[in-house]
Coordinates of C-alpha atoms in Angstrom, one line a residue:
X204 CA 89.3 -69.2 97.7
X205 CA 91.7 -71.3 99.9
X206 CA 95.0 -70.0 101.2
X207 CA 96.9 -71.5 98.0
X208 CA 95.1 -68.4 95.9
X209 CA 92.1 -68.7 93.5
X210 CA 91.3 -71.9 91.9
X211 CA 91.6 -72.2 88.3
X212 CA 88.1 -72.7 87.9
X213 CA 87.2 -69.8 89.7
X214 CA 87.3 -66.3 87.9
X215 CA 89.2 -63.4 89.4
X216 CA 88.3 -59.7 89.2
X217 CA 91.6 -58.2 88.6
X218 CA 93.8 -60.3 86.6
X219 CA 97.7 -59.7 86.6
X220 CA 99.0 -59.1 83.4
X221 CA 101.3 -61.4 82.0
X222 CA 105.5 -60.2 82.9
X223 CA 106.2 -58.2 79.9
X224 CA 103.5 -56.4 80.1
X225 CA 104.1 -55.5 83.2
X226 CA 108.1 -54.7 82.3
X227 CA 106.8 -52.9 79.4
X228 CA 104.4 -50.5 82.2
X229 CA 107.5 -50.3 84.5
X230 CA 109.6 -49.2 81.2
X231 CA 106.8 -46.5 80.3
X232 CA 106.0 -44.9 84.0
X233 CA 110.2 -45.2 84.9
X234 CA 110.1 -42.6 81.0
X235 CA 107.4 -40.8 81.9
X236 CA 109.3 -39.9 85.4
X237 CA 112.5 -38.7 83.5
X238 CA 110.7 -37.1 81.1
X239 CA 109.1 -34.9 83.8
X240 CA 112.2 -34.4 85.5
X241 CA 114.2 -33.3 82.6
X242 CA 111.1 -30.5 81.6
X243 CA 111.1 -29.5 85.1
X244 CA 115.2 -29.5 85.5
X245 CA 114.7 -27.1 82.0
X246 CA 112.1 -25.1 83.2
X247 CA 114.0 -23.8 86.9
X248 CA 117.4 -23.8 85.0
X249 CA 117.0 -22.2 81.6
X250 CA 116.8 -18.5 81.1
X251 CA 114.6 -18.7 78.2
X252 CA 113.6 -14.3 79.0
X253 CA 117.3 -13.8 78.4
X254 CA 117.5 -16.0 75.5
X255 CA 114.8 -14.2 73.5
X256 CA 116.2 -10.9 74.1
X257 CA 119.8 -12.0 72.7
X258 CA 117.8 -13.7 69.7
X259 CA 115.9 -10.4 69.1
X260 CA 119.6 -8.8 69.7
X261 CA 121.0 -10.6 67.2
X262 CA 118.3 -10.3 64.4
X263 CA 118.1 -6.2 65.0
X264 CA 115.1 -6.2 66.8
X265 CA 117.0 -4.8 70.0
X266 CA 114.2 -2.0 70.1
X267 CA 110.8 -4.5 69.8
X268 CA 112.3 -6.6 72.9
X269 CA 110.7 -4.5 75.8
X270 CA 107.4 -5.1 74.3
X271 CA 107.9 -8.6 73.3
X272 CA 109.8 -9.7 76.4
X273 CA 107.9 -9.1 79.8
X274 CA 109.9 -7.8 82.4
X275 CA 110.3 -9.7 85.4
X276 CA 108.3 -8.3 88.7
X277 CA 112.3 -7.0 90.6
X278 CA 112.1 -4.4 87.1
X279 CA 108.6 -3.7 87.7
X280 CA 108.8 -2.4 91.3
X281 CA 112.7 -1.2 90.1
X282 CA 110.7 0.9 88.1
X283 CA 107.9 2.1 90.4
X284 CA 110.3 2.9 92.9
X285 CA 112.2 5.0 90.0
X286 CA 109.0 6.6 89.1
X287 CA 108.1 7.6 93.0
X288 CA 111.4 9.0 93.6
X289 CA 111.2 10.7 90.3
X290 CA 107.9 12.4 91.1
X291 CA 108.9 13.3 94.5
X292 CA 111.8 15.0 93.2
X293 CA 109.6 16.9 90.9
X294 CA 107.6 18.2 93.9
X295 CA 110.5 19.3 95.4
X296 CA 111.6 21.4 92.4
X297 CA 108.1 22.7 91.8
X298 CA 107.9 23.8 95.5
X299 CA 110.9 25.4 95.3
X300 CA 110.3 27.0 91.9
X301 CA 107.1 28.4 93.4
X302 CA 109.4 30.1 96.5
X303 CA 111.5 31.6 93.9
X304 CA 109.0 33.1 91.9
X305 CA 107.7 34.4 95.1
X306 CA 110.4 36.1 95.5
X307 CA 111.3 37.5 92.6
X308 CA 107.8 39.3 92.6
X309 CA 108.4 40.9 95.4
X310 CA 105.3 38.7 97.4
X311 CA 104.8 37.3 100.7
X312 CA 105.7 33.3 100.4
X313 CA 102.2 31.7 99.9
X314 CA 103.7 28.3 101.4
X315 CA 106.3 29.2 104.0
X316 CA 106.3 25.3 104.1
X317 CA 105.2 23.0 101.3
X318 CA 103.4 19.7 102.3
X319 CA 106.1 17.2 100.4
X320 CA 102.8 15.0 99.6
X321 CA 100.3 17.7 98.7
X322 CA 97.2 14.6 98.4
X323 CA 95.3 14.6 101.4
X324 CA 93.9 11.2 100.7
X325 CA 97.2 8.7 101.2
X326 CA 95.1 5.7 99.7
X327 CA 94.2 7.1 96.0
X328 CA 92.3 4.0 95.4
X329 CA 89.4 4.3 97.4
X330 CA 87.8 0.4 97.0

């Protein structure tokens, strides 16, 4: 091989492809890059959750969409934090409930001062 390139005798190991074949590659990657743009762009943009409920909405199955549609993990802990304060609330009530009954009997209070989280163990899953 002199500086000129290969003879044209002498075999190469990686041949170039002749120009429109290599356009026609070019063409191919440059679609396969908008393609993947395009299903991305649709993917972060699109509110497909929200779509499916007003489809389900609109068909009558307004009741069937919480199980078909999965809620998104802000509703999820929306709703655990609902749920805590809800069962804290209940505690409340019960302790009090328990006073009054107290003293309707005519008894000593048995818990002058309730414990507001009555579980001893704060982590309730011990692994």
């Amino acid at each position: 091989m002199d500086a000129a390139g290969p003879r044209p005798d002498q075999p190469t190991a990686y041949q170039e492809a002749p120009p429109a074949v290599r356009r026609l590659r070019i063409g191919v990657m440059a679609l396969g890059v908008l393609l993947a743009l395009y299903a991305a762009s649709n993917v972060l943009t699109v509110d497909y959750r929200a779509r499916t409920r007003a489809y389900l909405e609109a068909r009558g199955g307004a009741e069937h969409a919480d199980a078909l549609v999965p809620k998104t993990a802000a509703e999820r802990s929306a709703d655990d934090r609902d749920l805590k304060q809800r069962v804290d609330d209940l505690e409340r009530d019960l302790a009090a409930l328990v006073q009054q009954v107290a003293a309707l009997q005519g008894k000593p209070n048995p818990n002058p001062n309730p414990d507001p989280n009555p579980n001893p163990n704060p982590n309730p899953n011990p692994n």
